[in-house]
Coordinates of C-alpha atoms and ligand atoms in Angstrom, one line a residue:
M1 CA 174.5 9.3 107.9
Q2 CA 172.4 7.9 110.7
L3 CA 169.1 8.3 108.8
Y4 CA 167.5 5.6 111.0
K5 CA 167.3 8.2 113.7
S6 CA 164.7 10.2 111.7
Q7 CA 162.9 7.3 110.0
E8 CA 160.5 5.0 111.8
L9 CA 160.8 1.6 110.2
K10 CA 158.0 -1.0 110.7
I11 CA 158.6 -4.7 110.0
Y12 CA 155.9 -7.4 109.7
N13 CA 156.9 -9.9 112.3
S14 CA 155.7 -13.4 111.3
L15 CA 156.0 -14.5 115.0
T16 CA 153.5 -12.0 116.3
G17 CA 151.5 -11.6 113.0
E18 CA 151.8 -7.8 113.4
K19 CA 153.7 -4.8 111.9
E20 CA 156.0 -3.7 114.6
I21 CA 158.3 -0.6 115.1
F22 CA 161.8 -1.9 114.5
K23 CA 164.2 -1.5 117.3
P24 CA 167.6 -3.3 117.1
I25 CA 169.2 -4.9 120.1
N26 CA 172.3 -2.6 119.8
E27 CA 171.6 0.9 118.6
G28 CA 172.9 1.4 115.1
H29 CA 173.7 -2.3 114.5
I30 CA 171.6 -5.1 113.0
G31 CA 172.2 -8.8 112.9
M32 CA 170.4 -10.5 110.1
Y33 CA 170.4 -14.2 109.2
V34 CA 168.8 -15.6 106.0
C35 CA 168.7 -19.3 105.2
G36 CA 170.7 -19.9 102.1
P37 CA 170.5 -22.4 99.3
T38 CA 171.1 -26.2 99.4
V39 CA 173.7 -26.4 96.7
Y40 CA 172.7 -29.5 94.9
S41 CA 171.3 -28.0 91.6
N42 CA 171.1 -24.7 89.7
V43 CA 169.2 -22.0 91.4
H44 CA 165.8 -21.2 89.9
L45 CA 164.0 -17.9 89.8
G46 CA 161.9 -18.9 92.8
N47 CA 165.1 -19.1 94.9
V48 CA 166.3 -15.9 93.4
R49 CA 163.1 -14.1 94.4
T50 CA 163.5 -14.9 98.1
F51 CA 167.2 -13.8 98.1
M52 CA 166.3 -10.7 96.2
S53 CA 163.7 -9.7 98.7
F54 CA 166.4 -9.9 101.4
D55 CA 168.9 -8.1 99.2
V56 CA 166.6 -5.1 98.9
I57 CA 165.9 -5.3 102.7
F58 CA 169.7 -5.4 103.3
R59 CA 170.3 -2.5 101.0
Y60 CA 167.6 -0.3 102.6
L61 CA 168.9 -1.1 106.2
K62 CA 172.4 -0.1 105.1
H63 CA 171.0 3.0 103.4
L64 CA 169.4 4.0 106.7
G65 CA 172.9 4.0 108.2
Y66 CA 172.8 0.8 110.2
K67 CA 175.9 -1.4 110.4
V68 CA 174.4 -4.6 109.2
R69 CA 176.0 -8.0 109.7
Y70 CA 174.2 -10.1 107.1
V71 CA 174.8 -13.9 107.4
R72 CA 173.5 -16.1 104.6
N73 CA 174.6 -19.7 104.8
I74 CA 175.3 -22.4 102.2
T75 CA 173.7 -25.8 103.0
D76 CA 176.3 -28.3 101.8
A77 CA 175.3 -31.3 104.0
G78 CA 172.5 -32.7 106.1
H79 CA 169.5 -31.7 103.9
L80 CA 167.7 -34.9 103.2
E81 CA 165.2 -35.5 100.4
N82 CA 161.6 -34.7 101.4
D83 CA 162.9 -32.2 104.0
A84 CA 162.2 -34.9 106.6
D85 CA 164.5 -37.2 108.5
V86 CA 164.4 -40.0 105.9
G87 CA 165.8 -40.4 102.4
E88 CA 169.1 -39.7 100.9
D89 CA 171.1 -36.5 101.4
K90 CA 170.3 -34.2 98.4
I91 CA 174.0 -33.5 97.7
T92 CA 175.1 -37.1 98.0
K93 CA 172.3 -38.2 95.7
K94 CA 173.4 -35.8 93.0
A95 CA 177.0 -36.9 93.5
R96 CA 175.9 -40.6 93.0
L97 CA 173.9 -39.8 89.9
E98 CA 176.6 -37.7 88.3
Q99 CA 179.4 -40.0 89.6
I100 CA 181.4 -37.1 91.1
E101 CA 182.4 -36.2 94.7
P102 CA 179.8 -34.6 96.9
M103 CA 182.1 -31.6 97.3
E104 CA 182.3 -31.3 93.5
V105 CA 178.5 -30.9 93.5
V106 CA 178.8 -28.3 96.2
Q107 CA 181.5 -26.4 94.4
R108 CA 179.6 -26.5 91.0
Y109 CA 176.3 -25.1 92.4
T110 CA 177.9 -22.7 94.8
V111 CA 179.7 -21.1 91.9
D112 CA 176.5 -21.1 89.8
F113 CA 174.7 -19.4 92.7
H114 CA 177.3 -16.7 93.1
N115 CA 177.5 -16.1 89.3
I116 CA 173.7 -15.6 89.1
L117 CA 173.6 -13.3 92.1
N118 CA 176.5 -11.2 90.7
T119 CA 174.8 -10.9 87.4
L120 CA 171.6 -9.8 89.1
N121 CA 173.6 -7.2 91.1
F122 CA 173.2 -8.7 94.6
L123 CA 175.3 -7.3 97.4
P124 CA 177.3 -10.1 99.0
P125 CA 176.4 -11.0 102.5
S126 CA 178.9 -10.1 105.3
I127 CA 179.5 -13.8 106.1
E128 CA 178.5 -16.9 104.0
P129 CA 179.2 -19.9 106.3
T130 CA 178.8 -23.5 105.4
A131 CA 177.3 -26.4 107.3
T132 CA 180.3 -28.6 106.8
G133 CA 182.6 -25.8 108.2
H134 CA 180.6 -25.8 111.5
I135 CA 180.4 -29.5 112.5
I136 CA 182.2 -28.9 115.8
E137 CA 179.8 -26.1 116.8
Q138 CA 176.8 -28.4 115.9
I139 CA 178.1 -31.2 118.0
E140 CA 178.6 -28.9 120.9
L141 CA 175.1 -27.6 120.5
I142 CA 173.7 -31.2 120.5
N143 CA 175.6 -32.0 123.7
T144 CA 174.1 -29.0 125.4
I145 CA 170.6 -30.0 124.3
I146 CA 171.1 -33.5 125.6
E147 CA 172.5 -32.2 128.9
N148 CA 169.4 -30.0 129.2
G149 CA 167.2 -33.1 128.8
F150 CA 165.6 -32.2 125.4
A151 CA 167.3 -34.8 123.2
Y152 CA 167.9 -38.5 123.3
V153 CA 170.4 -40.9 121.6
V154 CA 169.2 -44.0 119.8
N155 CA 171.5 -46.3 117.7
G156 CA 174.1 -43.6 116.9
S157 CA 171.5 -40.9 116.1
V158 CA 170.3 -38.0 118.2
Y159 CA 166.7 -36.8 118.2
F160 CA 165.1 -33.7 119.6
D161 CA 162.3 -34.6 122.0
V162 CA 159.5 -32.3 120.9
H163 CA 157.0 -33.6 123.4
K164 CA 159.4 -33.0 126.4
F165 CA 160.2 -29.6 125.0
N166 CA 156.5 -28.7 124.6
E167 CA 155.9 -29.4 128.4
T168 CA 157.8 -26.2 129.2
N169 CA 157.9 -24.3 125.9
N170 CA 155.6 -23.7 123.0
Y171 CA 156.5 -25.8 120.0
G172 CA 154.5 -24.4 117.0
K173 CA 154.5 -20.7 118.1
L174 CA 155.9 -19.4 114.8
S175 CA 153.8 -21.6 112.4
K176 CA 150.8 -21.4 114.7
R177 CA 150.5 -25.1 114.9
K178 CA 149.5 -27.1 118.0
L179 CA 151.4 -30.3 118.9
D180 CA 148.1 -32.1 119.4
D181 CA 147.1 -31.3 115.8
L182 CA 150.5 -32.4 114.6
I183 CA 150.2 -35.7 116.4
H184 CA 146.8 -36.2 114.9
N185 CA 148.0 -35.5 111.4
T186 CA 151.3 -37.3 111.3
R187 CA 151.5 -40.7 109.7
E188 CA 154.2 -43.0 111.0
L189 CA 156.7 -43.4 108.1
D190 CA 158.9 -46.5 107.6
G191 CA 162.4 -46.0 108.9
Q192 CA 161.4 -43.5 111.6
S193 CA 161.1 -46.2 114.3
D194 CA 164.1 -44.9 116.2
K195 CA 162.2 -41.9 117.2
K196 CA 160.1 -41.8 120.4
N197 CA 157.5 -39.8 118.5
P198 CA 157.1 -39.0 114.8
Q199 CA 157.2 -35.2 115.6
D200 CA 160.8 -35.5 117.0
F201 CA 163.4 -34.4 114.5
A202 CA 167.0 -35.4 114.0
L203 CA 169.9 -33.4 115.4
W204 CA 172.5 -36.0 114.3
K205 CA 172.0 -39.0 112.0
K206 CA 174.1 -42.1 112.1
A207 CA 175.8 -42.6 108.8
E208 CA 175.2 -45.9 107.1
P209 CA 178.4 -47.5 105.7
Q210 CA 177.6 -46.3 102.2
H211 CA 177.0 -42.7 103.3
I212 CA 180.0 -40.7 102.0
M213 CA 179.5 -37.4 103.9
R214 CA 180.3 -38.4 107.5
W215 CA 182.0 -37.0 110.5
P216 CA 183.1 -38.6 113.8
S217 CA 181.0 -37.6 116.9
P218 CA 180.5 -38.8 120.5
W219 CA 177.7 -40.9 119.1
G220 CA 179.7 -42.5 116.2
D221 CA 180.2 -41.5 112.6
G222 CA 177.3 -39.5 111.2
F223 CA 176.1 -36.1 109.9
P224 CA 174.2 -33.2 111.4
G225 CA 170.4 -32.6 110.9
W226 CA 169.4 -29.8 108.5
H227 CA 167.8 -27.5 111.1
L228 CA 170.8 -27.6 113.4
E229 CA 173.3 -25.8 111.1
C230 CA 171.3 -22.5 111.1
T231 CA 171.1 -22.5 114.9
A232 CA 174.8 -23.2 115.2
M233 CA 175.9 -20.6 112.7
S234 CA 173.4 -17.8 113.6
T235 CA 174.3 -18.1 117.3
K236 CA 178.0 -18.1 116.5
Y237 CA 178.0 -15.0 114.3
L238 CA 175.1 -13.0 115.6
G239 CA 174.7 -14.0 119.2
E240 CA 172.1 -16.0 121.3
T241 CA 169.4 -13.5 120.4
F242 CA 169.6 -11.4 117.2
D243 CA 167.5 -8.9 115.3
I244 CA 166.2 -10.4 112.0
H245 CA 165.8 -14.0 110.7
G246 CA 164.5 -14.4 107.2
G247 CA 163.8 -17.1 104.6
G248 CA 161.1 -18.3 102.2
M249 CA 157.6 -18.9 103.5
D250 CA 158.0 -22.6 103.0
L251 CA 160.8 -22.7 105.6
K252 CA 158.5 -21.5 108.5
F253 CA 157.6 -25.1 109.3
P254 CA 159.3 -27.2 110.2
H255 CA 162.7 -25.6 109.6
H256 CA 162.3 -22.3 111.5
E257 CA 160.1 -23.8 114.1
C258 CA 162.8 -26.3 114.9
E259 CA 165.5 -23.6 115.0
I260 CA 163.5 -21.8 117.7
A261 CA 163.1 -25.1 119.6
Q262 CA 166.8 -25.8 119.4
N263 CA 167.8 -22.4 120.6
E264 CA 165.4 -22.4 123.5
A265 CA 166.4 -25.9 124.5
A266 CA 170.1 -25.2 124.4
L267 CA 170.3 -21.6 125.6
G268 CA 166.9 -21.0 127.2
K269 CA 166.3 -18.0 124.9
S270 CA 164.2 -17.2 121.9
P271 CA 166.8 -16.6 119.1
V272 CA 165.1 -13.9 117.0
N273 CA 163.3 -10.6 117.6
Y274 CA 161.8 -10.2 114.0
W275 CA 161.0 -13.2 111.9
M276 CA 160.5 -12.3 108.2
H277 CA 159.1 -14.6 105.5
A278 CA 159.3 -13.9 101.8
N279 CA 156.4 -15.2 99.7
M280 CA 156.7 -17.6 96.7
L281 CA 157.2 -17.0 93.0
E282 CA 154.7 -18.9 90.9
M283 CA 154.5 -19.7 87.2
N284 CA 151.1 -20.5 85.7
G285 CA 149.6 -20.3 89.2
Q286 CA 151.8 -23.0 90.6
R287 CA 154.7 -22.6 93.0
M288 CA 158.1 -22.6 91.2
S289 CA 159.8 -25.7 92.5
K290 CA 162.5 -28.2 91.6
S291 CA 160.3 -31.2 92.6
T292 CA 157.5 -30.4 90.2
G293 CA 159.8 -29.2 87.4
N294 CA 157.8 -25.9 87.1
I295 CA 161.0 -23.9 86.9
I296 CA 162.8 -21.4 84.8
N297 CA 166.5 -20.6 85.5
P298 CA 167.7 -17.1 85.6
N299 CA 170.1 -17.7 82.7
E300 CA 167.3 -18.9 80.5
L301 CA 165.4 -15.6 81.2
L302 CA 168.5 -13.5 80.7
S303 CA 169.3 -15.2 77.3
G304 CA 165.8 -15.6 76.1
N305 CA 166.7 -19.2 75.5
N306 CA 163.5 -20.8 76.8
D307 CA 160.0 -21.7 75.5
K308 CA 158.1 -19.7 78.1
M309 CA 158.9 -16.1 77.3
S310 CA 158.9 -14.1 74.1
K311 CA 162.3 -12.5 74.6
A312 CA 165.3 -12.0 76.8
Y313 CA 165.1 -9.7 79.9
S314 CA 167.9 -7.7 81.4
P315 CA 169.0 -8.1 85.1
S316 CA 167.4 -4.7 85.9
V317 CA 164.1 -5.6 84.4
I318 CA 164.0 -8.9 86.4
R319 CA 164.8 -6.9 89.6
F320 CA 162.2 -4.3 88.7
F321 CA 159.6 -6.9 88.0
M322 CA 160.2 -8.5 91.4
A323 CA 160.2 -5.2 93.3
Q324 CA 156.8 -4.4 91.7
S325 CA 155.1 -6.7 94.2
S326 CA 155.5 -6.7 98.0
Y327 CA 157.9 -9.4 99.3
R328 CA 154.9 -10.8 101.3
S329 CA 152.7 -11.3 98.2
V330 CA 152.7 -14.3 95.9
L331 CA 154.1 -13.2 92.5
D332 CA 153.2 -14.9 89.2
L333 CA 156.0 -14.8 86.6
T334 CA 154.5 -14.0 83.2
D335 CA 155.8 -12.7 79.9
A336 CA 153.2 -10.0 80.0
G337 CA 154.3 -8.9 83.5
L338 CA 158.0 -8.8 82.4
L339 CA 157.1 -6.8 79.3
A340 CA 155.2 -4.3 81.4
S341 CA 158.1 -4.0 83.8
E342 CA 160.5 -3.5 80.9
K343 CA 158.4 -0.6 79.7
G344 CA 158.2 0.9 83.2
Y345 CA 162.0 0.5 83.8
N346 CA 162.7 2.2 80.4
R347 CA 160.3 5.0 81.3
L348 CA 162.2 5.6 84.6
M349 CA 165.6 5.5 82.9
E350 CA 164.5 8.0 80.2
A351 CA 163.3 10.4 82.9
I352 CA 166.5 10.1 84.8
S353 CA 168.6 10.7 81.6
M354 CA 166.6 14.0 81.0
L355 CA 167.2 15.3 84.5
P356 CA 170.6 16.9 84.0
K357 CA 169.2 18.8 81.0
L358 CA 166.3 20.5 82.9
K359 CA 166.3 24.2 83.4
A360 CA 166.0 25.4 87.0
S361 CA 163.6 28.1 88.1
S362 CA 163.8 30.6 91.0
T363 CA 160.8 29.0 92.7
S364 CA 159.4 25.4 92.9
S365 CA 155.8 24.5 92.2
I366 CA 156.2 21.0 93.7
N367 CA 157.3 20.1 97.2
I368 CA 160.1 17.6 96.5
G369 CA 160.9 17.2 100.3
N370 CA 157.4 15.8 100.8
W371 CA 157.7 13.6 97.8
Q372 CA 161.1 12.2 99.1
Q373 CA 159.5 11.5 102.5
K374 CA 156.8 9.5 100.7
C375 CA 159.5 7.3 99.2
Y376 CA 160.9 6.7 102.7
D377 CA 157.4 6.1 104.1
A378 CA 156.8 3.4 101.6
M379 CA 160.0 1.6 102.5
N380 CA 159.5 2.2 106.2
D381 CA 156.1 0.5 105.9
D382 CA 157.6 -3.1 105.9
F383 CA 159.7 -2.4 102.8
N384 CA 156.7 -1.7 100.5
T385 CA 158.6 -1.6 97.2
P386 CA 155.5 -1.4 94.9
I387 CA 154.4 1.8 96.7
L388 CA 158.0 3.1 96.4
I389 CA 157.9 2.4 92.7
A390 CA 154.6 4.3 92.3
N391 CA 156.4 7.3 94.0
L392 CA 159.4 6.9 91.7
F393 CA 157.0 7.2 88.7
E394 CA 155.6 10.3 90.3
G395 CA 159.1 11.7 90.4
A396 CA 159.5 10.8 86.7
K397 CA 156.2 12.7 86.0
Y398 CA 157.7 15.8 87.7
I399 CA 160.7 15.6 85.4
N400 CA 158.4 15.5 82.3
Q401 CA 156.3 18.4 83.7
V402 CA 159.4 20.6 84.3
K403 CA 160.6 19.7 80.8
E404 CA 157.3 20.7 79.3
G405 CA 157.1 23.8 81.4
S406 CA 154.0 22.9 83.3
A407 CA 156.0 22.7 86.6
K408 CA 159.0 24.5 88.1
L409 CA 161.8 23.4 90.3
T410 CA 164.7 25.3 91.9
V411 CA 168.3 24.1 91.5
D412 CA 168.2 22.7 95.0
D413 CA 165.0 20.8 94.4
L414 CA 166.2 19.4 91.1
E415 CA 169.3 18.2 92.9
L416 CA 167.2 16.6 95.7
L417 CA 165.0 14.9 93.1
Q418 CA 168.0 13.6 91.3
N419 CA 169.7 12.3 94.4
S420 CA 166.6 10.7 95.7
L421 CA 165.8 9.0 92.4
N422 CA 169.4 7.7 92.2
T423 CA 169.4 6.5 95.8
F424 CA 166.1 4.6 95.6
I425 CA 166.6 3.2 92.0
F426 CA 170.2 2.2 92.2
D427 CA 171.2 1.9 95.8
V428 CA 168.0 0.5 97.3
L429 CA 166.3 -1.4 94.5
G430 CA 169.7 -2.4 93.1
L431 CA 168.8 -1.6 89.5
L432 CA 171.7 -1.2 87.2
K433 CA 172.6 1.9 85.1
D434 CA 172.5 -0.2 82.0
E435 CA 171.5 2.4 79.5
E436 CA 174.7 1.6 77.7
T437 CA 174.2 -2.1 77.5
Q438 CA 170.6 -1.4 76.7
S439 CA 171.4 0.7 73.7
G440 CA 174.2 -1.8 72.8
S441 CA 171.6 -4.6 72.8
D442 CA 169.2 -2.4 70.8
K443 CA 171.8 -1.9 68.2
L444 CA 172.5 -5.7 68.1
S445 CA 168.8 -6.4 67.7
G446 CA 168.7 -3.9 64.9
A447 CA 171.6 -5.5 63.1
V448 CA 170.3 -9.1 63.5
D449 CA 166.9 -7.9 62.2
V450 CA 168.6 -6.6 59.1
L451 CA 170.2 -10.1 58.6
I452 CA 166.9 -11.8 59.2
K453 CA 165.3 -9.7 56.5
L454 CA 168.1 -10.4 54.0
R455 CA 167.7 -14.1 54.8
H456 CA 164.0 -13.9 54.0
E457 CA 164.7 -12.2 50.8
A458 CA 167.3 -14.8 49.9
R459 CA 164.7 -17.5 50.5
A460 CA 162.1 -15.7 48.5
N461 CA 164.6 -15.7 45.6
K462 CA 165.2 -19.5 46.3
D463 CA 168.8 -18.7 47.2
F464 CA 168.9 -21.3 49.9
A465 CA 172.7 -21.4 50.0
L466 CA 172.8 -17.7 51.1
S467 CA 169.9 -18.1 53.6
D468 CA 171.6 -21.1 55.2
K469 CA 174.9 -19.3 55.2
I470 CA 173.4 -16.4 57.1
R471 CA 171.8 -18.7 59.7
D472 CA 174.9 -20.9 60.2
E473 CA 177.3 -18.0 60.5
L474 CA 175.1 -16.2 63.0
A475 CA 174.9 -19.5 65.0
E476 CA 178.7 -19.7 65.0
V477 CA 178.9 -16.4 66.8
G478 CA 176.2 -17.5 69.3
I479 CA 173.1 -16.0 67.7
V480 CA 170.5 -18.6 67.1
L481 CA 167.6 -17.9 64.7
K482 CA 164.2 -19.6 65.4
D483 CA 161.6 -19.7 62.7
G484 CA 158.1 -19.6 64.1
K485 CA 154.6 -19.0 62.8
D486 CA 154.9 -15.3 63.7
G487 CA 158.2 -14.8 62.0
T488 CA 161.8 -15.3 62.9
T489 CA 163.2 -14.5 66.4
F490 CA 166.7 -14.9 67.8
T491 CA 168.4 -15.8 71.0
V492 CA 171.9 -14.9 72.1
N493 CA 173.8 -17.8 73.8
Ligands
AMP1 P1 166.4 -24.5 98.8 O1 167.7 -24.4 98.0 O2 165.4 -25.4 98.2 O3 166.7 -24.8 100.3 O4 165.7 -23.1 98.8 C1 166.4 -21.9 98.9 C2 165.5 -20.7 99.2 O5 164.6 -20.5 98.1 C3 164.6 -21.0 100.5 O6 164.6 -19.8 101.3 C4 163.2 -21.2 99.9 O7 162.2 -20.7 100.7 C5 163.3 -20.4 98.6 N1 162.4 -20.8 97.6 C6 162.2 -22.0 97.0 N2 161.2 -22.0 96.1 C7 160.8 -20.7 96.0 C8 159.7 -20.1 95.2 N3 159.0 -20.7 94.3 N4 159.5 -18.7 95.5 C9 160.3 -18.1 96.4 N5 161.2 -18.6 97.2 C10 161.5 -20.0 97.0
ZN2 ZN1 168.0 -22.3 107.9

């Protein structure tokens, strides 16, 4: 169904700073590129939040009937430490520390990334290209940028000439930075002396003899710059100008700014019509980030095996928690927030399970069509998932009212309510129908609680052999008891 013909979608465009009516380049089709992970360590929940924001966006665009080509890359080379043009390649460093091949690092963490995303019910992108699979395209792009006079070669490396580019173009238009201010604020770092100006960035770096990840090029053995892969792959799969480019807010500068500069320098065109930036996940008021160690991994949250949260949370509760704030707001991950989301999610699921049992009336006292449009309006307003969820709770309230007899719905309206709830909850927000696993895990908790009680009784009777036996045998099947000041809790490994 081509729902997009009857729904007016607005997207906040980071380039213009405004919510704009969305119009794709080719009617009915959308090209969307999202910067993927650098696969040098396990993904943390911050990474997951950004990808989940775009998963929900992808799901809604598909629901509207668009044919979406969603490209999300894997960065498996070229991303140096500090995100600048100095330091060791993140993947090579991990390989050196673990004494394995760089491609083993890539494989290990790509598999981890996919496992997590599968568990959390992500839809796979249409194409998932890698930087190392597109070295030839990147070399071609550099050649064009050199030919057009916007890059220069020094000692086997190639740098983008930001100052030259800015004479005819606007470097900083996405991040709203001025080159003059950048010049003022940049300190010259050691090892950057090959560059004409510190603001220039690497398109190709010469590989020192010890650098393992290297490819031959017209300028000698080396490896591509980090910003270049996204330009090469987005252009290859989505065209010189495409509809939507997304990523985390932290990528706006320099990464996305450099992508724009590379496209304009090579092809004379701005690459993207709508730039979208997802905001950061924080914990204790501080951005979740590998470098500060302020992280929690999805598996730790799913198993409850961490010292930050009181219990384990299901994939649906994690998704629901994230959808309860707008993708453009900062979100703080807290146990209280997750507990509240769990309650909310259970409330929705209970309402849905009651729906088939409701009795229809000959007339309706609620306008379900209006309510359904309010759900669309929320998503059409720059994918406003918290407002959508407020409307879903309104739908759950109708179910309770019909059940109690304080409201009436016809057969058709009951069906419309049911279909809309299913669409938004499962197809668009991507929550799972995990009532069964839910009740399964409730039964498991109940059974373990019985054993915990027996163990306490055994201890009270000084039967330590029995209490240890209960603890050890549970541990053997992966259920670990933790004695704390507020009693005994357990985690499932
Ligand atoms: P990286 O693997 O570091 O290149 O990051 C992969 C993606 O995760 C990028 O789009 C980042 O913007 C995003 N990201 C990193 N940290 C966070 C965070 N704390 N909250 C939301 N997104 C994040
Ligand atoms: Zn990118």
